[in-house]
mmCIF file of C-alpha atoms and ligand atoms in Angstrom:
data_model
loop_
_atom_site.group_PDB
_atom_site.id
_atom_site.type_symbol
_atom_site.label_atom_id
_atom_site.label_comp_id
_atom_site.label_asym_id
_atom_site.label_seq_id
_atom_site.Cartn_x
_atom_site.Cartn_y
_atom_site.Cartn_z
ATOM 1 C CA MET A 1 173.001 -98.829 5.849
ATOM 2 C CA GLY A 2 175.759 -99.337 5.946
ATOM 3 C CA ILE A 3 176.997 -103.265 5.495
ATOM 4 C CA VAL A 4 178.881 -104.757 8.184
ATOM 5 C CA VAL A 5 180.982 -108.650 7.896
ATOM 6 C CA GLN A 6 181.790 -109.787 11.545
ATOM 7 C CA LYS A 7 183.549 -112.952 12.384
ATOM 8 C CA TYR A 8 183.689 -114.818 15.126
ATOM 9 C CA GLY A 9 186.210 -117.499 15.901
ATOM 10 C CA GLY A 10 185.786 -120.880 17.851
ATOM 11 C CA THR A 11 186.325 -119.204 21.305
ATOM 12 C CA SER A 12 183.984 -116.765 21.044
ATOM 13 C CA VAL A 13 181.478 -118.894 20.467
ATOM 14 C CA GLY A 14 182.942 -121.726 22.470
ATOM 15 C CA ASN A 15 179.267 -122.832 24.697
ATOM 16 C CA PRO A 16 175.772 -122.001 24.843
ATOM 17 C CA GLU A 17 176.277 -118.435 27.080
ATOM 18 C CA ARG A 18 178.620 -117.307 24.527
ATOM 19 C CA ILE A 19 176.548 -118.151 21.397
ATOM 20 C CA LYS A 20 174.036 -116.282 22.948
ATOM 21 C CA ARG A 21 176.545 -112.724 23.941
ATOM 22 C CA VAL A 22 177.470 -113.098 20.082
ATOM 23 C CA ALA A 23 174.154 -113.247 19.438
ATOM 24 C CA LYS A 24 173.234 -110.110 21.530
ATOM 25 C CA ARG A 25 176.464 -108.762 20.028
ATOM 26 C CA ILE A 26 175.321 -109.224 16.357
ATOM 27 C CA ILE A 27 172.013 -107.581 17.155
ATOM 28 C CA GLU A 28 173.305 -104.398 18.441
ATOM 29 C CA CYS A 29 175.241 -103.556 15.115
ATOM 30 C CA ARG A 30 171.926 -104.988 13.322
ATOM 31 C CA LYS A 31 169.652 -102.198 15.786
ATOM 32 C CA ALA A 32 172.432 -99.295 14.988
ATOM 33 C CA GLY A 33 170.972 -99.296 11.185
ATOM 34 C CA ASN A 34 173.788 -102.161 9.227
ATOM 35 C CA MET A 35 172.764 -104.800 7.408
ATOM 36 C CA VAL A 36 175.005 -107.427 8.954
ATOM 37 C CA VAL A 37 176.695 -110.886 8.080
ATOM 38 C CA ALA A 38 178.309 -113.193 10.692
ATOM 39 C CA VAL A 39 180.896 -115.608 9.679
ATOM 40 C CA VAL A 40 181.696 -117.972 12.593
ATOM 41 C CA SER A 41 184.012 -120.711 13.477
ATOM 42 C CA ALA A 42 182.907 -124.332 14.701
ATOM 43 C CA LEU A 43 182.306 -123.703 18.760
ATOM 44 C CA GLY A 44 185.868 -123.941 20.386
ATOM 45 C CA ASP A 45 188.252 -126.672 19.581
ATOM 46 C CA THR A 46 185.994 -128.755 17.265
ATOM 47 C CA THR A 47 187.970 -128.783 14.545
ATOM 48 C CA ASP A 48 191.167 -130.649 16.068
ATOM 49 C CA LYS A 49 188.513 -132.800 17.752
ATOM 50 C CA LEU A 50 187.220 -134.156 14.355
ATOM 51 C CA ILE A 51 190.880 -134.755 13.206
ATOM 52 C CA GLU A 52 191.189 -136.673 16.275
ATOM 53 C CA LEU A 53 188.552 -138.539 15.211
ATOM 54 C CA ALA A 54 189.676 -139.468 12.299
ATOM 55 C CA LYS A 55 192.899 -140.487 12.817
ATOM 56 C CA GLN A 56 191.210 -143.149 15.233
ATOM 57 C CA ILE A 57 189.694 -144.552 12.090
ATOM 58 C CA THR A 58 192.849 -144.021 9.435
ATOM 59 C CA ASP A 59 196.111 -142.830 9.327
ATOM 60 C CA SER A 60 195.644 -141.318 5.998
ATOM 61 C CA PRO A 61 192.262 -139.822 5.417
ATOM 62 C CA PRO A 62 191.236 -139.139 2.049
ATOM 63 C CA GLU A 63 190.910 -135.744 1.879
ATOM 64 C CA ARG A 64 187.644 -135.019 0.131
ATOM 65 C CA GLU A 65 185.851 -136.730 3.401
ATOM 66 C CA MET A 66 188.136 -134.665 5.769
ATOM 67 C CA ASP A 67 186.276 -131.854 3.805
ATOM 68 C CA MET A 68 182.878 -133.628 4.504
ATOM 69 C CA LEU A 69 183.863 -134.140 8.332
ATOM 70 C CA LEU A 70 185.652 -130.859 9.189
ATOM 71 C CA SER A 71 182.860 -128.531 7.225
ATOM 72 C CA THR A 72 180.343 -129.817 9.512
ATOM 73 C CA GLY A 73 181.649 -128.402 12.716
ATOM 74 C CA GLU A 74 180.641 -124.301 11.252
ATOM 75 C CA GLN A 75 177.534 -125.827 10.095
ATOM 76 C CA VAL A 76 176.660 -126.681 14.007
ATOM 77 C CA SER A 77 177.589 -122.938 14.916
ATOM 78 C CA ILE A 78 175.662 -121.327 12.375
ATOM 79 C CA ALA A 79 172.386 -123.152 12.883
ATOM 80 C CA LEU A 80 172.555 -122.788 17.546
ATOM 81 C CA LEU A 81 173.776 -118.816 16.432
ATOM 82 C CA ALA A 82 170.690 -118.317 13.827
ATOM 83 C CA MET A 83 168.473 -120.092 16.791
ATOM 84 C CA ALA A 84 169.956 -117.732 19.280
ATOM 85 C CA ILE A 85 168.991 -114.477 17.380
ATOM 86 C CA LYS A 86 165.631 -116.049 16.265
ATOM 87 C CA SER A 87 164.844 -116.218 19.964
ATOM 88 C CA MET A 88 165.611 -113.065 20.649
ATOM 89 C CA GLY A 89 163.400 -111.453 17.988
ATOM 90 C CA TRP A 90 165.014 -110.900 15.034
ATOM 91 C CA ASP A 91 164.421 -112.646 11.596
ATOM 92 C CA VAL A 92 167.610 -114.213 10.704
ATOM 93 C CA ILE A 93 169.011 -117.561 8.333
ATOM 94 C CA SER A 94 171.914 -119.396 8.346
ATOM 95 C CA LEU A 95 173.944 -120.478 5.449
ATOM 96 C CA THR A 96 176.524 -123.252 4.414
ATOM 97 C CA GLY A 97 179.330 -122.035 2.276
ATOM 98 C CA ALA A 98 177.571 -124.043 -0.672
ATOM 99 C CA GLN A 99 174.636 -121.852 0.170
ATOM 100 C CA VAL A 100 176.130 -118.762 -0.291
ATOM 101 C CA GLY A 101 177.756 -119.380 -3.479
ATOM 102 C CA ILE A 102 181.791 -119.348 -1.836
ATOM 103 C CA LEU A 103 183.081 -121.447 -5.047
ATOM 104 C CA THR A 104 186.496 -122.574 -4.490
ATOM 105 C CA ASN A 105 189.325 -124.798 -6.168
ATOM 106 C CA ASN A 106 189.235 -128.425 -6.066
ATOM 107 C CA VAL A 107 192.372 -128.640 -3.790
ATOM 108 C CA HIS A 108 190.624 -130.268 -1.080
ATOM 109 C CA THR A 109 191.514 -129.142 2.830
ATOM 110 C CA LYS A 110 193.493 -126.105 1.761
ATOM 111 C CA ALA A 111 191.043 -124.700 -1.013
ATOM 112 C CA LYS A 112 191.338 -121.030 -2.505
ATOM 113 C CA ILE A 113 188.415 -119.057 -2.685
ATOM 114 C CA ILE A 114 187.599 -118.072 -7.026
ATOM 115 C CA GLU A 115 184.563 -116.389 -6.171
ATOM 116 C CA VAL A 116 181.507 -115.160 -3.953
ATOM 117 C CA SER A 117 178.517 -114.935 -5.445
ATOM 118 C CA CYS A 118 176.683 -111.966 -3.711
ATOM 119 C CA GLU A 119 172.859 -113.001 -5.234
ATOM 120 C CA ARG A 120 171.772 -114.917 -2.116
ATOM 121 C CA LEU A 121 173.227 -112.874 0.281
ATOM 122 C CA LYS A 122 171.815 -109.435 -0.925
ATOM 123 C CA LYS A 123 168.327 -111.294 -1.402
ATOM 124 C CA GLU A 124 168.110 -112.284 2.354
ATOM 125 C CA LEU A 125 170.055 -108.521 3.394
ATOM 126 C CA ASN A 126 167.745 -106.801 1.605
ATOM 127 C CA GLU A 127 164.595 -108.935 3.345
ATOM 128 C CA GLY A 128 166.161 -107.715 6.624
ATOM 129 C CA LYS A 129 167.054 -110.943 7.559
ATOM 130 C CA ILE A 130 170.278 -111.075 9.697
ATOM 131 C CA VAL A 131 172.890 -113.510 7.710
ATOM 132 C CA ILE A 132 174.618 -115.681 9.336
ATOM 133 C CA VAL A 133 177.728 -117.824 7.400
ATOM 134 C CA ALA A 134 179.596 -121.014 7.764
ATOM 135 C CA GLY A 135 183.482 -120.349 7.978
ATOM 136 C CA PHE A 136 185.835 -122.127 6.663
ATOM 137 C CA GLN A 137 183.711 -123.885 3.774
ATOM 138 C CA GLY A 138 183.040 -123.710 0.374
ATOM 139 C CA VAL A 139 181.766 -125.455 -2.593
ATOM 140 C CA THR A 140 183.894 -126.620 -5.934
ATOM 141 C CA CYS A 141 182.172 -125.991 -9.263
ATOM 142 C CA ASP A 142 181.434 -129.910 -9.074
ATOM 143 C CA ASN A 143 179.289 -129.356 -5.762
ATOM 144 C CA GLU A 144 181.914 -131.084 -3.894
ATOM 145 C CA ILE A 145 182.444 -129.619 -0.441
ATOM 146 C CA THR A 146 186.070 -128.173 0.775
ATOM 147 C CA THR A 147 187.470 -126.344 3.067
ATOM 148 C CA LEU A 148 190.026 -123.740 3.171
ATOM 149 C CA GLY A 149 192.806 -124.799 5.696
ATOM 150 C CA ARG A 150 192.863 -123.779 9.182
ATOM 151 C CA GLY A 151 191.845 -120.431 10.516
ATOM 152 C CA GLY A 152 189.961 -120.335 6.849
ATOM 153 C CA SER A 153 187.054 -118.466 8.673
ATOM 154 C CA ASP A 154 189.068 -115.562 8.715
ATOM 155 C CA THR A 155 189.211 -115.734 4.877
ATOM 156 C CA THR A 156 185.519 -116.309 4.419
ATOM 157 C CA ALA A 157 185.062 -113.046 5.987
ATOM 158 C CA VAL A 158 187.082 -111.067 4.171
ATOM 159 C CA ALA A 159 186.125 -112.654 1.157
ATOM 160 C CA VAL A 160 182.361 -112.033 1.885
ATOM 161 C CA ALA A 161 183.166 -108.324 2.504
ATOM 162 C CA ALA A 162 184.891 -107.941 -0.603
ATOM 163 C CA ALA A 163 182.244 -109.212 -2.323
ATOM 164 C CA LEU A 164 179.665 -107.191 -0.902
ATOM 165 C CA LYS A 165 181.838 -104.101 -0.467
ATOM 166 C CA ALA A 166 181.121 -103.947 3.180
ATOM 167 C CA ASP A 167 182.021 -100.639 5.115
ATOM 168 C CA VAL A 168 184.366 -102.794 7.477
ATOM 169 C CA CYS A 169 185.228 -106.624 8.492
ATOM 170 C CA GLU A 170 185.133 -107.045 11.743
ATOM 171 C CA ILE A 171 187.099 -109.731 13.152
ATOM 172 C CA TYR A 172 186.352 -110.765 16.933
ATOM 173 C CA THR A 173 188.479 -112.985 18.474
ATOM 174 C CA ASP A 174 189.646 -113.352 22.107
ATOM 175 C CA VAL A 175 192.387 -110.675 22.507
ATOM 176 C CA ASP A 176 191.869 -107.117 22.264
ATOM 177 C CA GLY A 177 193.918 -106.587 18.408
ATOM 178 C CA VAL A 178 197.273 -107.009 17.324
ATOM 179 C CA TYR A 179 200.431 -106.421 19.879
ATOM 180 C CA THR A 180 203.605 -105.197 19.510
ATOM 181 C CA THR A 181 205.130 -108.791 20.208
ATOM 182 C CA ASP A 182 203.024 -112.068 21.976
ATOM 183 C CA PRO A 183 201.191 -110.815 25.038
ATOM 184 C CA ARG A 184 201.725 -113.949 26.719
ATOM 185 C CA MET A 185 205.377 -114.045 26.829
ATOM 186 C CA ILE A 186 205.936 -110.353 27.365
ATOM 187 C CA PRO A 187 203.188 -108.580 29.620
ATOM 188 C CA GLU A 188 204.507 -105.045 28.336
ATOM 189 C CA ALA A 189 203.380 -105.598 24.895
ATOM 190 C CA ARG A 190 201.545 -102.633 23.625
ATOM 191 C CA LYS A 191 198.170 -103.076 21.409
ATOM 192 C CA LEU A 192 198.305 -101.340 18.362
ATOM 193 C CA ASP A 193 196.062 -99.072 16.527
ATOM 194 C CA VAL A 194 197.148 -99.410 13.388
ATOM 195 C CA ILE A 195 198.954 -102.197 11.452
ATOM 196 C CA THR A 196 199.655 -102.127 7.600
ATOM 197 C CA TYR A 197 198.422 -105.286 5.319
ATOM 198 C CA ASP A 198 202.379 -105.770 4.734
ATOM 199 C CA GLU A 199 203.462 -105.480 8.442
ATOM 200 C CA MET A 200 200.143 -107.731 9.424
ATOM 201 C CA LEU A 201 201.323 -110.516 6.492
ATOM 202 C CA GLU A 202 204.980 -110.643 8.073
ATOM 203 C CA MET A 203 203.723 -110.688 11.736
ATOM 204 C CA ALA A 204 201.336 -113.544 11.127
ATOM 205 C CA SER A 205 204.092 -115.512 8.569
ATOM 206 C CA LEU A 206 206.161 -115.343 11.723
ATOM 207 C CA GLY A 207 204.235 -116.474 14.129
ATOM 208 C CA ALA A 208 201.534 -113.953 15.635
ATOM 209 C CA GLY A 209 198.585 -116.192 14.868
ATOM 210 C CA VAL A 210 195.621 -113.816 15.439
ATOM 211 C CA LEU A 211 194.752 -113.658 11.474
ATOM 212 C CA GLN A 212 195.396 -116.435 9.015
ATOM 213 C CA PRO A 213 198.196 -115.120 6.706
ATOM 214 C CA ARG A 214 195.838 -115.950 3.536
ATOM 215 C CA ALA A 215 192.923 -113.426 4.709
ATOM 216 C CA VAL A 216 195.534 -110.147 5.100
ATOM 217 C CA GLU A 217 196.617 -111.374 1.516
ATOM 218 C CA PHE A 218 193.208 -111.061 0.405
ATOM 219 C CA ALA A 219 192.044 -108.100 2.363
ATOM 220 C CA LYS A 220 195.164 -106.348 0.306
ATOM 221 C CA LEU A 221 194.464 -107.122 -2.863
ATOM 222 C CA ASN A 222 190.500 -105.953 -2.416
ATOM 223 C CA ASN A 223 191.338 -103.038 -0.058
ATOM 224 C CA VAL A 224 189.023 -104.724 2.842
ATOM 225 C CA VAL A 225 189.796 -102.424 6.360
ATOM 226 C CA LEU A 226 189.770 -105.150 8.806
ATOM 227 C CA HIS A 227 189.188 -103.949 12.550
ATOM 228 C CA VAL A 228 190.281 -107.050 14.596
ATOM 229 C CA ARG A 229 189.058 -106.732 18.095
ATOM 230 C CA SER A 230 187.876 -108.732 21.360
ATOM 231 C CA SER A 231 184.493 -110.136 21.667
ATOM 232 C CA PHE A 232 184.752 -110.224 25.057
ATOM 233 C CA ASN A 233 184.689 -106.395 25.753
ATOM 234 C CA TYR A 234 183.750 -103.275 23.692
ATOM 235 C CA ASN A 235 187.404 -101.344 23.473
ATOM 236 C CA GLU A 236 188.751 -100.537 20.171
ATOM 237 C CA GLY A 237 190.945 -103.178 18.545
ATOM 238 C CA THR A 238 193.352 -102.963 15.858
ATOM 239 C CA ILE A 239 192.544 -101.489 12.414
ATOM 240 C CA VAL A 240 194.775 -103.235 9.401
ATOM 241 C CA LYS A 241 194.697 -101.493 6.082
ATOM 242 C CA GLY A 242 196.614 -100.315 3.117
ATOM 243 C CA GLU A 243 198.864 -97.031 4.911
ATOM 244 C CA LYS A 244 198.884 -95.505 7.794
ATOM 245 C CA GLU A 245 197.799 -91.919 8.400
ATOM 246 C CA VAL A 246 200.121 -89.220 8.960
ATOM 247 C CA SER A 247 198.786 -86.774 11.379
ATOM 248 C CA ASP A 248 199.661 -82.872 10.905
ATOM 249 C CA SER A 249 202.696 -82.771 12.009
ATOM 250 C CA GLY A 250 204.131 -85.173 9.426
ATOM 251 C CA ILE A 251 205.104 -87.553 11.948
ATOM 252 C CA HIS A 252 203.004 -90.981 11.955
ATOM 253 C CA ARG A 253 201.151 -91.391 14.565
ATOM 254 C CA GLU A 254 202.106 -94.451 16.255
ATOM 255 C CA LYS A 255 205.201 -94.140 18.110
ATOM 256 C CA GLU A 256 207.904 -93.289 16.430
ATOM 257 C CA MET A 257 206.637 -96.416 13.983
ATOM 258 C CA VAL A 258 209.833 -97.574 12.796
ATOM 259 C CA VAL A 259 209.171 -100.804 13.900
ATOM 260 C CA THR A 260 205.509 -101.779 14.705
ATOM 261 C CA GLY A 261 206.416 -105.242 16.173
ATOM 262 C CA VAL A 262 208.500 -108.289 17.368
ATOM 263 C CA ALA A 263 207.682 -111.690 16.101
ATOM 264 C CA TYR A 264 209.320 -114.777 17.096
ATOM 265 C CA ASP A 265 209.275 -118.309 15.313
ATOM 266 C CA LEU A 266 210.098 -121.418 17.696
ATOM 267 C CA ASN A 267 209.471 -123.686 14.672
ATOM 268 C CA THR A 268 212.461 -123.744 12.713
ATOM 269 C CA ALA A 269 215.794 -125.649 12.020
ATOM 270 C CA ARG A 270 219.209 -124.819 10.908
ATOM 271 C CA ILE A 271 220.430 -127.292 8.869
ATOM 272 C CA GLY A 272 224.512 -126.664 7.835
ATOM 273 C CA LEU A 273 226.652 -128.088 5.030
ATOM 274 C CA PHE A 274 230.677 -128.085 5.452
ATOM 275 C CA ASP A 275 232.797 -127.988 2.601
ATOM 276 C CA VAL A 276 230.801 -127.716 -0.025
ATOM 277 C CA PRO A 277 232.651 -127.021 -3.533
ATOM 278 C CA ASP A 278 232.099 -123.803 -4.438
ATOM 279 C CA LYS A 279 231.166 -123.956 -8.690
ATOM 280 C CA PRO A 280 228.028 -123.093 -10.723
ATOM 281 C CA GLY A 281 225.111 -125.357 -10.187
ATOM 282 C CA ILE A 282 225.973 -126.955 -6.333
ATOM 283 C CA ALA A 283 223.351 -124.580 -4.677
ATOM 284 C CA LYS A 284 221.030 -125.547 -7.821
ATOM 285 C CA LYS A 285 221.343 -129.438 -6.783
ATOM 286 C CA ILE A 286 221.115 -128.437 -3.276
ATOM 287 C CA PHE A 287 217.816 -126.867 -3.298
ATOM 288 C CA THR A 288 216.101 -128.553 -6.268
ATOM 289 C CA ALA A 289 215.948 -131.612 -4.384
ATOM 290 C CA LEU A 290 214.259 -129.814 -1.087
ATOM 291 C CA ALA A 291 212.057 -128.092 -3.720
ATOM 292 C CA GLU A 292 211.343 -131.791 -4.987
ATOM 293 C CA LYS A 293 210.220 -133.141 -1.652
ATOM 294 C CA ASN A 294 208.194 -130.279 -1.097
ATOM 295 C CA ILE A 295 210.497 -128.521 1.598
ATOM 296 C CA ASN A 296 210.018 -124.721 1.762
ATOM 297 C CA VAL A 297 213.375 -122.964 2.727
ATOM 298 C CA ASP A 298 213.499 -119.542 4.604
ATOM 299 C CA MET A 299 217.097 -118.097 4.909
ATOM 300 C CA ILE A 300 220.002 -119.411 3.172
ATOM 301 C CA ILE A 301 223.623 -118.159 3.896
ATOM 302 C CA GLN A 302 226.593 -118.939 1.731
ATOM 303 C CA GLY A 303 229.821 -118.169 3.661
ATOM 304 C CA ALA A 304 233.198 -116.890 2.243
ATOM 305 C CA THR A 305 235.288 -119.361 -0.382
ATOM 306 C CA ARG A 306 238.609 -121.230 1.213
ATOM 307 C CA ASN A 307 240.710 -123.003 -1.290
ATOM 308 C CA GLY A 308 237.560 -123.940 -3.858
ATOM 309 C CA ARG A 309 235.294 -124.894 -0.790
ATOM 310 C CA THR A 310 232.573 -123.129 0.957
ATOM 311 C CA ASP A 311 229.632 -123.388 3.836
ATOM 312 C CA ILE A 312 226.587 -122.902 2.906
ATOM 313 C CA SER A 313 223.521 -123.160 5.821
ATOM 314 C CA PHE A 314 219.788 -122.963 5.403
ATOM 315 C CA THR A 315 216.737 -123.050 7.651
ATOM 316 C CA VAL A 316 213.334 -125.186 7.372
ATOM 317 C CA ALA A 317 210.421 -124.986 9.545
ATOM 318 C CA GLU A 318 211.298 -127.469 12.149
ATOM 319 C CA ASP A 319 208.706 -130.288 11.072
ATOM 320 C CA ASP A 320 210.224 -130.947 8.421
ATOM 321 C CA ALA A 321 213.912 -130.787 9.322
ATOM 322 C CA ASP A 322 214.455 -134.587 9.622
ATOM 323 C CA LYS A 323 213.060 -135.268 5.659
ATOM 324 C CA ALA A 324 215.558 -132.070 4.905
ATOM 325 C CA LEU A 325 218.422 -133.917 6.292
ATOM 326 C CA GLU A 326 217.777 -137.145 4.788
ATOM 327 C CA VAL A 327 217.455 -135.178 1.467
ATOM 328 C CA MET A 328 220.871 -133.778 2.044
ATOM 329 C CA LYS A 329 222.567 -137.036 3.293
ATOM 330 C CA GLU A 330 221.147 -138.618 -0.255
ATOM 331 C CA ILE A 331 223.241 -135.852 -2.175
ATOM 332 C CA VAL A 332 226.711 -134.878 -0.341
ATOM 333 C CA GLU A 333 228.623 -138.172 -2.105
ATOM 334 C CA GLU A 334 227.108 -136.909 -5.543
ATOM 335 C CA ILE A 335 228.357 -133.307 -5.177
ATOM 336 C CA GLY A 336 231.131 -133.890 -2.949
ATOM 337 C CA ILE A 337 229.838 -132.401 0.837
ATOM 338 C CA SER A 338 232.148 -133.435 3.723
ATOM 339 C CA GLY A 339 229.490 -132.802 6.845
ATOM 340 C CA VAL A 340 225.903 -131.928 7.374
ATOM 341 C CA SER A 341 224.436 -130.959 10.730
ATOM 342 C CA CYS A 342 221.024 -130.083 11.754
ATOM 343 C CA ASP A 343 220.164 -127.850 14.818
ATOM 344 C CA LYS A 344 216.372 -127.740 16.003
ATOM 345 C CA ASP A 345 217.451 -126.056 19.133
ATOM 346 C CA VAL A 346 217.120 -122.033 17.427
ATOM 347 C CA ALA A 347 214.812 -119.698 16.945
ATOM 348 C CA LYS A 348 213.761 -117.006 14.493
ATOM 349 C CA VAL A 349 213.268 -113.178 15.831
ATOM 350 C CA SER A 350 212.310 -110.444 13.841
ATOM 351 C CA ILE A 351 211.267 -106.979 13.848
ATOM 352 C CA VAL A 352 208.937 -105.716 11.160
ATOM 353 C CA GLY A 353 208.139 -102.251 10.147
ATOM 354 C CA ALA A 354 207.005 -100.237 7.596
ATOM 355 C CA GLY A 355 209.224 -97.492 8.387
ATOM 356 C CA MET A 356 212.023 -99.481 8.725
ATOM 357 C CA ILE A 357 213.998 -98.984 4.994
ATOM 358 C CA THR A 358 214.398 -95.628 5.600
ATOM 359 C CA ASN A 359 215.451 -95.325 8.197
ATOM 360 C CA PRO A 360 219.109 -96.245 9.240
ATOM 361 C CA GLY A 361 220.956 -98.197 12.088
ATOM 362 C CA VAL A 362 217.739 -100.381 12.787
ATOM 363 C CA ALA A 363 219.125 -103.408 12.440
ATOM 364 C CA ALA A 364 222.343 -102.335 14.272
ATOM 365 C CA ALA A 365 219.885 -101.275 17.394
ATOM 366 C CA MET A 366 218.598 -104.989 16.980
ATOM 367 C CA PHE A 367 221.844 -106.617 17.123
ATOM 368 C CA GLN A 368 222.938 -104.357 20.225
ATOM 369 C CA ALA A 369 219.695 -105.291 21.863
ATOM 370 C CA LEU A 370 220.976 -109.070 21.352
ATOM 371 C CA ALA A 371 224.221 -108.345 22.621
ATOM 372 C CA ASP A 372 223.199 -106.418 25.443
ATOM 373 C CA GLU A 373 221.895 -109.924 26.527
ATOM 374 C CA ASN A 374 224.701 -111.944 25.500
ATOM 375 C CA ILE A 375 223.076 -113.684 22.755
ATOM 376 C CA ASN A 376 224.915 -114.653 19.858
ATOM 377 C CA VAL A 377 223.112 -114.205 16.098
ATOM 378 C CA GLN A 378 223.794 -117.195 14.005
ATOM 379 C CA MET A 379 222.039 -116.141 11.119
ATOM 380 C CA ILE A 380 220.393 -112.978 9.330
ATOM 381 C CA SER A 381 218.502 -111.935 6.482
ATOM 382 C CA THR A 382 216.405 -108.682 5.832
ATOM 383 C CA SER A 383 213.693 -107.395 3.793
ATOM 384 C CA GLU A 384 212.489 -104.132 3.502
ATOM 385 C CA ILE A 385 210.302 -104.305 6.572
ATOM 386 C CA LYS A 386 211.815 -106.709 8.414
ATOM 387 C CA VAL A 387 214.913 -108.078 9.644
ATOM 388 C CA SER A 388 215.170 -111.691 10.977
ATOM 389 C CA CYS A 389 217.803 -113.168 12.808
ATOM 390 C CA ILE A 390 218.387 -117.167 14.133
ATOM 391 C CA ILE A 391 219.101 -117.783 17.594
ATOM 392 C CA ASN A 392 219.545 -120.179 21.000
ATOM 393 C CA LYS A 393 216.150 -121.377 20.676
ATOM 394 C CA LYS A 394 216.786 -120.937 25.140
ATOM 395 C CA ASP A 395 217.380 -117.328 24.267
ATOM 396 C CA THR A 396 213.985 -116.301 22.270
ATOM 397 C CA GLU A 397 212.101 -114.946 25.662
ATOM 398 C CA LYS A 398 215.399 -112.285 26.897
ATOM 399 C CA ALA A 399 215.840 -111.664 22.841
ATOM 400 C CA VAL A 400 211.843 -110.693 22.688
ATOM 401 C CA LYS A 401 211.976 -109.231 25.674
ATOM 402 C CA SER A 402 215.327 -107.038 25.081
ATOM 403 C CA ILE A 403 214.719 -106.318 21.550
ATOM 404 C CA HIS A 404 210.955 -104.980 22.266
ATOM 405 C CA LYS A 405 212.538 -102.390 24.872
ATOM 406 C CA LYS A 406 215.209 -101.245 22.602
ATOM 407 C CA PHE A 407 212.466 -100.229 20.173
ATOM 408 C CA ASN A 408 210.055 -98.552 23.263
ATOM 409 C CA LEU A 409 207.041 -100.776 22.305
ATOM 410 C CA GLU A 410 206.205 -101.257 25.719
ATOM 411 C CA GLY A 411 202.957 -100.168 26.690
ATOM 412 C CA ASN A 412 202.079 -96.020 27.468
HETATM 413 N N1 LIG B 501 187.333 -124.107 12.292
HETATM 414 C C1 LIG B 501 188.456 -123.864 11.607
HETATM 415 C C2 LIG B 501 189.407 -124.101 12.381
HETATM 416 O O1 LIG B 501 189.974 -124.576 13.633
HETATM 417 C C3 LIG B 501 188.474 -122.230 10.750
HETATM 418 C C4 LIG B 501 188.654 -121.257 11.600
HETATM 419 O O2 LIG B 501 188.343 -121.507 12.992
HETATM 420 O O3 LIG B 501 189.195 -120.503 11.272
HETATM 421 O O4 LIG B 501 190.615 -124.053 11.926
HETATM 422 MG MG1 MG B 502 191.736 -118.243 14.447
#
């Protein structure tokens, strides 16, 4: 008997009808001769509503109590799903994170999984039961309830799959898989058959919200093959794994494969520092001040030096822009910088692809696509598997469309 771990997101179990449909789907997998563990999220937007509720009580709820509150969402869905399966005549048991033994550290509201114990899971599976596990939650060694950060049920599923050495971890969602770009923005976006962990990580952290980045990291670390697919149909979804297969001809199966996808991120802002003294220790001062305030910096560019002075610009999340500007204003005088600017009207567009590093001209083709649309590139950064550009926010859709077309990513 194979072991299949399935994860159903909030939309998939959004109402009683959908819960019953998910129950049938789990039973089908069991009937096919598999041992099945299903990890579920809270119904619909329950977690958002619980957060809203807490805010109505206080602006700063204690994080321990937040976890106590948020973990209830998943407890509702596992109970209802188990009832649905039982009513269809199958043996089933629902378990909370603590009952499974999902051990986490004690960082409330964004805890990390340390270990998943298999004992209880295996015992129930060996008795022939379908096991339903509450996603997004765990327990510390002091018996405190924790949650794993938004979207954390993905990580629960991957961790359970890794612990059980499952044959596959199926992530059921409301879209057909991972796309070459956001299909809501670009209808020509194509579903990918396969994507590597590294590509998926870039796509996920660049704002393609199908999978929690930490879940992808965990899958990569433990070599868990993921299958991202829709719970609303039976189409094959997207396989996320270590490496794509090479077909007989030696050419990757996906069309050309140099660029796998185009991601964009609207939550970005650019801070500019003018006339910065060009001498040792200055960059350290600037970026230490930001780090001390827990502000994450993404791209950094330092211009050419004129008369011992230079310009530096960097990007931060738009939510952090005001805080970053404040921090900079505090140090301009001390450092002797003549001006600071902040532009929130920017976006980051990126191409991602594991085949990029061995193919010359990929970045040039991206810049061509932007130039064709008369879009100005404000900043550029590159890594082995991505090229990112900062552009004016209003040009985002035009840019993504043009780049997507340039690399022939449209549906076939
Ligand atoms: N219910 C949690 C959330 O909304 C966890 C999850 O859905 O993965 O973030
Ligand atoms: Mg999700």
